[in-house]
Coordinates of C-alpha atoms in Angstrom, one line a residue:
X9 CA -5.7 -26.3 -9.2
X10 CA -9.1 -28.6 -7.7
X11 CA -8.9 -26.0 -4.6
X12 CA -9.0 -23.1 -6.9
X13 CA -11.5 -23.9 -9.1
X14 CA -13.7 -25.2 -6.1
X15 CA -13.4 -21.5 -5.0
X16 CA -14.0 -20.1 -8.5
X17 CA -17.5 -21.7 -8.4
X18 CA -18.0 -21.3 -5.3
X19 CA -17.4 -17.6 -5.8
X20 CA -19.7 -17.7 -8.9
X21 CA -22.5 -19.0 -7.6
X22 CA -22.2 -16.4 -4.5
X23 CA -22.4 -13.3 -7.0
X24 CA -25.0 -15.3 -9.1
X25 CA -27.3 -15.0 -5.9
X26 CA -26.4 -11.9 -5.2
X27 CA -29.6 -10.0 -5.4
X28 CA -28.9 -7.0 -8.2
X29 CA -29.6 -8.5 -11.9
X30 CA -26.5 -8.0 -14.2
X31 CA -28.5 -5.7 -15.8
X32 CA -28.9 -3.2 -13.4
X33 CA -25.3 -3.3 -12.6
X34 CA -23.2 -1.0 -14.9
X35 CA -20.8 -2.3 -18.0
X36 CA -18.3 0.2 -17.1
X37 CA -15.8 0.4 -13.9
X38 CA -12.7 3.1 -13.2
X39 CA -10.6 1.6 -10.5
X40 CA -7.8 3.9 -8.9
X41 CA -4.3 2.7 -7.8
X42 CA -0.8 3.3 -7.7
X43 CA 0.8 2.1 -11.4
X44 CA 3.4 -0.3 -11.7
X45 CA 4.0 -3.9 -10.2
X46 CA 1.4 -3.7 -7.4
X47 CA -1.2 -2.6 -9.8
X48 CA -0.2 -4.6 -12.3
X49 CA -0.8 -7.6 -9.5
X50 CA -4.5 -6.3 -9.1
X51 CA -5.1 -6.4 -13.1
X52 CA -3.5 -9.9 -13.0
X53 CA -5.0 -11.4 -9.9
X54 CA -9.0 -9.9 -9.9
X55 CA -9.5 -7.4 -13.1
X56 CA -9.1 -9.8 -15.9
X57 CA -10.5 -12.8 -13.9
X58 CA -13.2 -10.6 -13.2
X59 CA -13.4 -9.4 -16.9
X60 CA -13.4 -13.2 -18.4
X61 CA -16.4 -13.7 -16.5
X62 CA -18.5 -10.6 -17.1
X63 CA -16.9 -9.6 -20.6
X64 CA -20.0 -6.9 -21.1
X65 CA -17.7 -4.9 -18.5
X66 CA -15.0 -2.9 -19.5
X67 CA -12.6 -1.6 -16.8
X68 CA -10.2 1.3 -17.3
X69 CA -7.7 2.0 -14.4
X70 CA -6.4 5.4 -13.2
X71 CA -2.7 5.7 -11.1
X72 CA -3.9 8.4 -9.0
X73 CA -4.1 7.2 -5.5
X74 CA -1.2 8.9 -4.5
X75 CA -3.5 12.1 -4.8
X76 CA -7.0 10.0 -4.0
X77 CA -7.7 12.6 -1.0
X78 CA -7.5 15.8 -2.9
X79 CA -8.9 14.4 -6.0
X80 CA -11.9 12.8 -4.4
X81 CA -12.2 16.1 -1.9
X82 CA -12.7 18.2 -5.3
X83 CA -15.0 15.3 -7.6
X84 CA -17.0 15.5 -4.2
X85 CA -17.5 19.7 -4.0
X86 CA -18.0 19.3 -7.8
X87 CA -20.6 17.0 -7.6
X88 CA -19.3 14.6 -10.7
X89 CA -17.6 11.5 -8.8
X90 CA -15.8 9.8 -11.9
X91 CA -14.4 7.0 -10.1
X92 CA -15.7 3.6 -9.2
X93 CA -13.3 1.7 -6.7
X94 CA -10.1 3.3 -4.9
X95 CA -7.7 1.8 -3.8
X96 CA -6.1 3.8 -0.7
X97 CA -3.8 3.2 2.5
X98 CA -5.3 2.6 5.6
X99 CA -4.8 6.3 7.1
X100 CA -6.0 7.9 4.2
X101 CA -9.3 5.6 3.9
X102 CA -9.7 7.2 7.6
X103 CA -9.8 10.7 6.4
X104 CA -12.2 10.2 3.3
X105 CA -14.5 8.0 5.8
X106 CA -14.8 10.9 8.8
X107 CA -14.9 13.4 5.8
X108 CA -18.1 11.4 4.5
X109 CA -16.2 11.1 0.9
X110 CA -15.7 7.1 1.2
X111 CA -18.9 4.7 1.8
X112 CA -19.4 2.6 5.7
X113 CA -19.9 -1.2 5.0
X114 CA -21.2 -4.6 6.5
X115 CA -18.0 -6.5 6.0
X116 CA -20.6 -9.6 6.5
X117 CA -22.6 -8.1 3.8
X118 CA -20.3 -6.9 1.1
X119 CA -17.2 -9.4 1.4
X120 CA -17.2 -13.4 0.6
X121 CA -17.1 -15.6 3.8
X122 CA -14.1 -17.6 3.5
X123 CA -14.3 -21.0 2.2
X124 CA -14.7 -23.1 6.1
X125 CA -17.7 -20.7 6.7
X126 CA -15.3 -18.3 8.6
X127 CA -17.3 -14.9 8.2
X128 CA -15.4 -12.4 6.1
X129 CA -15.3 -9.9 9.6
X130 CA -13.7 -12.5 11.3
X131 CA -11.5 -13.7 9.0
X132 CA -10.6 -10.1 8.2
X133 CA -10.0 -9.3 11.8
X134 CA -7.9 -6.0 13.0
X135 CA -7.0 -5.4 9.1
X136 CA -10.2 -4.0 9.3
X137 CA -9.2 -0.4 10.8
X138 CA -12.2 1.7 9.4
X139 CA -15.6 1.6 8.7
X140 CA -14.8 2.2 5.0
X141 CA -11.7 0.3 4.7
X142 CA -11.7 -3.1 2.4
X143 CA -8.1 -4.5 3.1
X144 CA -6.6 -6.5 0.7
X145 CA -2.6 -6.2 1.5
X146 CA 0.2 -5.8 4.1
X147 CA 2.8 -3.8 2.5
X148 CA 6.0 -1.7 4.1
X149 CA 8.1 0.8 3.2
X150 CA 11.3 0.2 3.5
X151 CA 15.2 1.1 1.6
X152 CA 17.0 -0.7 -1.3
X153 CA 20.3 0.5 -1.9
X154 CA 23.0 0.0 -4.8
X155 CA 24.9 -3.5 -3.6
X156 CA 27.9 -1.7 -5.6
X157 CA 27.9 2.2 -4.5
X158 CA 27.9 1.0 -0.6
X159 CA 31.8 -0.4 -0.6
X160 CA 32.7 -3.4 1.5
X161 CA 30.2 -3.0 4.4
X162 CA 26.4 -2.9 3.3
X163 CA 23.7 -1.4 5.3
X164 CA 22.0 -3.0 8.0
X165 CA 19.7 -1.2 9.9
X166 CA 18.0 2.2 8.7
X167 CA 19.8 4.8 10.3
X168 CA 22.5 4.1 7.1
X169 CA 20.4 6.9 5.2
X170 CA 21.5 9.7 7.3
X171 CA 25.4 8.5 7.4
X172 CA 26.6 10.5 4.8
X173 CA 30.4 9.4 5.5
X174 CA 29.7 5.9 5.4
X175 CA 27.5 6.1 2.7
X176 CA 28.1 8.7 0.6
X177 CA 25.8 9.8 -2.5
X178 CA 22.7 10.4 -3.2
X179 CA 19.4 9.1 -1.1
X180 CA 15.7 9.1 -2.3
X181 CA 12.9 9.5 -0.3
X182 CA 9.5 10.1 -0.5
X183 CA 7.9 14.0 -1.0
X184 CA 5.3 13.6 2.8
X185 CA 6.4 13.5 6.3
X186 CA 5.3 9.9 6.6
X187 CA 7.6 7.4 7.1
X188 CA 10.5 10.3 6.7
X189 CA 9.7 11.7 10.4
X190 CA 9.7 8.7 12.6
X191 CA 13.1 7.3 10.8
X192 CA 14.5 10.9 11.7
X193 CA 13.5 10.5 15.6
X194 CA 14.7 6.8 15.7
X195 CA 17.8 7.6 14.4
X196 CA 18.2 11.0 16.3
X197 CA 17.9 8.5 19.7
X198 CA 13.9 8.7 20.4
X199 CA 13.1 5.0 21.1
X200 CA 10.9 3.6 19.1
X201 CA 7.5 3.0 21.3
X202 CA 7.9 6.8 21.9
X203 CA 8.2 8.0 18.6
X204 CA 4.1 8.9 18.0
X205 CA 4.4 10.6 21.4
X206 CA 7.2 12.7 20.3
X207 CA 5.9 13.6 16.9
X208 CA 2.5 15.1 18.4
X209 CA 4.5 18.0 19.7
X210 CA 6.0 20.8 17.8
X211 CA 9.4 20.1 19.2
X212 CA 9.0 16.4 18.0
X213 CA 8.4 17.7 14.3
X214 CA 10.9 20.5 14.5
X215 CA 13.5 17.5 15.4
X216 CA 12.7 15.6 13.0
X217 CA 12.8 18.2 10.4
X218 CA 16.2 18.9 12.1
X219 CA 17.5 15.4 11.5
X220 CA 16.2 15.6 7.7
X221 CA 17.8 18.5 7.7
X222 CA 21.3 16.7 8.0
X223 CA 20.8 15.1 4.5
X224 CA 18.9 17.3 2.6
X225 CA 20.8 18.2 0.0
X226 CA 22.0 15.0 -1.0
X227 CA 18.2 14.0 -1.2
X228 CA 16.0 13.4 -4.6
X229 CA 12.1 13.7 -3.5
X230 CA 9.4 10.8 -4.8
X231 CA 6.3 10.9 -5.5
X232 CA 5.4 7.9 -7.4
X233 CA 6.8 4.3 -5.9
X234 CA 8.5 3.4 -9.8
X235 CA 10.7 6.2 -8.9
X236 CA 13.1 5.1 -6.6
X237 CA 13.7 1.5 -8.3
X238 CA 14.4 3.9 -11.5
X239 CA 17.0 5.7 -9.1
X240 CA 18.5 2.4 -8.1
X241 CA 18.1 1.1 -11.2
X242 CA 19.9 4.0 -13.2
X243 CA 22.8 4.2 -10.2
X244 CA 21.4 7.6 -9.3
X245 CA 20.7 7.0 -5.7
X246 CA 22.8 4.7 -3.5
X247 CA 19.9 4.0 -1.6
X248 CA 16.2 5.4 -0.9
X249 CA 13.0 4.2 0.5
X250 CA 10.0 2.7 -1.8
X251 CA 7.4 -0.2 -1.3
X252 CA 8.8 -3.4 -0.6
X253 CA 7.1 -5.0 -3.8
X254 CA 8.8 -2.5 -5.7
X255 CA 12.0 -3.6 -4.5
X256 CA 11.5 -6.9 -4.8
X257 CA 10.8 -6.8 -8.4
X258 CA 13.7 -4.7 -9.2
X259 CA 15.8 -7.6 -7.3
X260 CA 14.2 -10.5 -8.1
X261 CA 12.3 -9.6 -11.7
X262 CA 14.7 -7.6 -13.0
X263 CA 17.7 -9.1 -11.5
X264 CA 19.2 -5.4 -10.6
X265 CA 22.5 -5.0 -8.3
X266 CA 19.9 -3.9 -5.5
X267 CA 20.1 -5.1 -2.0
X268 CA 17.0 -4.7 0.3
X269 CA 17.1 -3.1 3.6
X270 CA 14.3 -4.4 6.3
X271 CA 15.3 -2.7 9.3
X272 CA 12.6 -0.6 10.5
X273 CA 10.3 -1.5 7.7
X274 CA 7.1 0.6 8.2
X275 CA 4.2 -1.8 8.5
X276 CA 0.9 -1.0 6.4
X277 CA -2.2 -2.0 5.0
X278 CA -3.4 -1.0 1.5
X279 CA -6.9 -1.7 0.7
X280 CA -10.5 -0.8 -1.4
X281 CA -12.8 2.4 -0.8
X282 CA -16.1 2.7 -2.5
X283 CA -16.6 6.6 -3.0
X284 CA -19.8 7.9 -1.6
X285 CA -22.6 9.3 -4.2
X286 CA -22.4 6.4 -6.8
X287 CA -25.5 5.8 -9.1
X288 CA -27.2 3.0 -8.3
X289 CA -25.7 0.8 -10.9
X290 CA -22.1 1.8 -11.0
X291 CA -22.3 1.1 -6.8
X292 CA -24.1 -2.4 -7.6
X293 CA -21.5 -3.1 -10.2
X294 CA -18.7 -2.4 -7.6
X295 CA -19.8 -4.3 -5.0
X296 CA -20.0 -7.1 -7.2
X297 CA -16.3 -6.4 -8.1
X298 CA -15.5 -6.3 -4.6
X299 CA -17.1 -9.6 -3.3
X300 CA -15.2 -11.4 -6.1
X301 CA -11.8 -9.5 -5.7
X302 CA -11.5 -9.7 -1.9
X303 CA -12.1 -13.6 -1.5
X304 CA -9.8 -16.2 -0.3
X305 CA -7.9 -17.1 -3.2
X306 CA -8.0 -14.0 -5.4
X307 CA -6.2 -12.6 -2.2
X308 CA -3.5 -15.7 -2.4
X309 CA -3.6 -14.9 -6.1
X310 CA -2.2 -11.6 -5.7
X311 CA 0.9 -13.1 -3.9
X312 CA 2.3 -14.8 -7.7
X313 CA 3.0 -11.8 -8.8
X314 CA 4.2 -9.4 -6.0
X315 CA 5.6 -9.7 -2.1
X316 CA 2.9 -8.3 0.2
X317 CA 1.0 -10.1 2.8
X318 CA -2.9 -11.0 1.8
X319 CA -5.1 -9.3 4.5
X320 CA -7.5 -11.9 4.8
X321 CA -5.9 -15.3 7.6
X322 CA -7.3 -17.7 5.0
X323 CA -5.5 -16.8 2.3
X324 CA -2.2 -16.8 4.0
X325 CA -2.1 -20.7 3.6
X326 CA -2.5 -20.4 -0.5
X327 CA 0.4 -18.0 -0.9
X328 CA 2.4 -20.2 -2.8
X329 CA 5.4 -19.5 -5.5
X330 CA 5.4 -16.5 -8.2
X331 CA 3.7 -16.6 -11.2
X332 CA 7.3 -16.4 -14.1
X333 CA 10.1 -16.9 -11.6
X334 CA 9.1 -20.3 -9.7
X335 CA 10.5 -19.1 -6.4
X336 CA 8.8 -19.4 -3.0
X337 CA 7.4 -16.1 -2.2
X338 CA 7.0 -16.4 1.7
X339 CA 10.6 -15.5 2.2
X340 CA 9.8 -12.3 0.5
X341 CA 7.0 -11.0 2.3
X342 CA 6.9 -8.4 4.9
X343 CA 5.9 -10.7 7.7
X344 CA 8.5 -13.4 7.4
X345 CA 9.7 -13.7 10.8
X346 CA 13.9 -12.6 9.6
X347 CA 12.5 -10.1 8.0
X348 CA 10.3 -8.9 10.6
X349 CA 13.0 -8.5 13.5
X350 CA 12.6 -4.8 13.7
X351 CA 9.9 -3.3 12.3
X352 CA 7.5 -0.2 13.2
X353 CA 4.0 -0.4 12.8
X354 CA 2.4 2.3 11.3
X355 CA -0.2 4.4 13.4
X356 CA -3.1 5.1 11.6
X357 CA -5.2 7.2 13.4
X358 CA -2.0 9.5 14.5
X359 CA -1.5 9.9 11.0
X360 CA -5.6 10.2 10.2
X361 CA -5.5 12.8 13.0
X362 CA -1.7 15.2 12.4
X363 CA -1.7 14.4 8.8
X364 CA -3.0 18.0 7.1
X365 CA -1.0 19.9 10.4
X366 CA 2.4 18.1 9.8
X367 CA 1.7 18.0 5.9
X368 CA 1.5 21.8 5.8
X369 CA 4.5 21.7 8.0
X370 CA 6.8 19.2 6.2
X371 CA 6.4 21.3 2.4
X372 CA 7.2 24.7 4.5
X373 CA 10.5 22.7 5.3
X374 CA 11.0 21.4 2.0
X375 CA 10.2 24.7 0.1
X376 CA 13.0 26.4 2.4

């Protein structure tokens, strides 16, 4: 409690000599995210902290970043950019930043050092993957299943979606080729340092859409991540593929019969863009947001309340137990080391360069 109130003042005074008067900053912020438990950890762990402090602000949040891309494409060639702060994977903060739509920063300039002086590009590190990009979590994807529709053998590695005899029923999986493709080649025998390789070539994609094709028809598409813990939740699905925070609330939360599948968990990051064209205030407003929200602790904070990684090395050492359920969190996190056996790490600039191509590709398939 000392520690985080050392850092709460600390943090203070850094935005009280920041050098934009609160008066020029604006009283209002839109922040974009994905809904549910992982937003619900932002509002916990830096909106209302951020709000008690400056309560002339109000902040109103908008569960559209599954669609940030498209949506900030069109506010852009509109001319009216409505939003404030997005939060966006890694790959797609690539696209907005070589499209121009998402704003180049000084991580030195915009982000809190952390609290032994370390400066915030260093203590950041490789999580910083863009010019744009403002981590703030490692996530993965990876498959719950039903603990009671999978019989006397549960799954153990992540090929179990595509064996239909074994497992029988209904899968879930999400509505893009990400994630989807590079399961299909692993389990259709492409090893796994060669699956980017593979997926660049049109006979790569066609084989993966091959191997998707084997389970088609017992698939329900997602596009939101409450879906598939719905699915589970409901019995609908015997298994499918969401975020592992997701899962882990449906487990641990809400105590559903829902087992969690790591094999092959698909690395991440998640993080902040600030969209380009902001008025003067709204942009001075954000960046105050941002140095407060991507600190040490507000990073650690975010752990209480859901199972993803903080992106910054110094917070790693607050991460502690969750908020209502007491339990240690580190056991739940992407990066524990049993959890971490197999896992494939997500390549971001394959994806920031083939996405559009195989996207086109991937709904062609899907419309067939």
């Amino acid at each position: 409690m000392k520690l985080t109130k050392t850092l709460m003042a600390s943090t203070a005074l850094t935005v009280a000599a920041g050098a934009v008067a609160a008066q020029d900053m604006a009283d209002s912020m839109t922040l974009v995210s994905w809904g549910g438990a992982y937003q619900a950890s932002q509002d916990n762990a830096y909106a209302k902290p951020y709000a008690e402090m400056h309560p002339e602000v109000s902040i109103a949040w908008d569960e559209s970043s599954n669609e940030a891309v498209a949506k900030l494409r069109a506010m852009n060639e509109a001319g009216n950019i409505t939003w404030d702060l997005v939060d966006v994977v890694a790959a797609d903060a690539m696209r907005l930043c070589d499209e121009g739509l998402a704003m180049e920063y000084d991580p030195d300039d915009l982000l809190a050092e952390a609290p032994d002086g370390t400066s915030a590009e260093d203590d950041f590190g490789d999580m910083i993957v863009s010019d744009c990009f403002i981590p703030q979590i490692v996530y993965s994807t990876t498959v719950g299943y039903r603990t009671d529709l999978v019989g006397d053998t549960a799954p153990t590695d992540i090929c179990a979606i595509f064996d239909l005899e074994a497992y029988p029923g209904k899968r879930s999986l999400e509505k893009r080729p990400i994630n989807n493709m590079e399961w299909a080649l692993y389990c259709d025998g492409v090893a796994k340092d060669e699956i980017y390789d593979v997926l660049e070539t049109p006979e790569g994609q066609d084989q993966a859409l091959a191997k998707l094709d084997t389970i088609k028809d017992n698939v329900v598409w997602w596009s939101a991540g409450a879906d598939t813990p719905q699915l589970l939740a409901d019995g609908e699905v015997v298994m499918g593929s969401t975020y592992n925070g997701r899962l882990f609330s449906v487990i641990e939360e809400q105590d559903q019969p829902v087992g969690m599948l790591w094999d092959m968990q698909v690395f991440d990051l998640d993080g902040w863009i600030i969209p380009t064209g902001l008025p003067e205030d709204r942009l001075a407003r954000v960046k105050d947001f941002v140095k407060f929200a991507t600190d040490t602790q507000r990073l650690a904070d975010q752990a209480k309340y859901i199972s993803y990684g903080p992106a910054r090395q110094s917070s790693a050492p607050l991460v502690g137990q969750h908020e209502e359920l007491g339990i240690d969190m580190a056991p739940h996190m992407p990066t524990d080391p049993e959890n971490a056996a197999n896992t494939l790490l997500y390549n971001y600039e394959f994806w920031a360069d083939y996405r559009d191509d195989i996207d086109a590709k991937f709904q062609a398939w899907l419309a067939q």
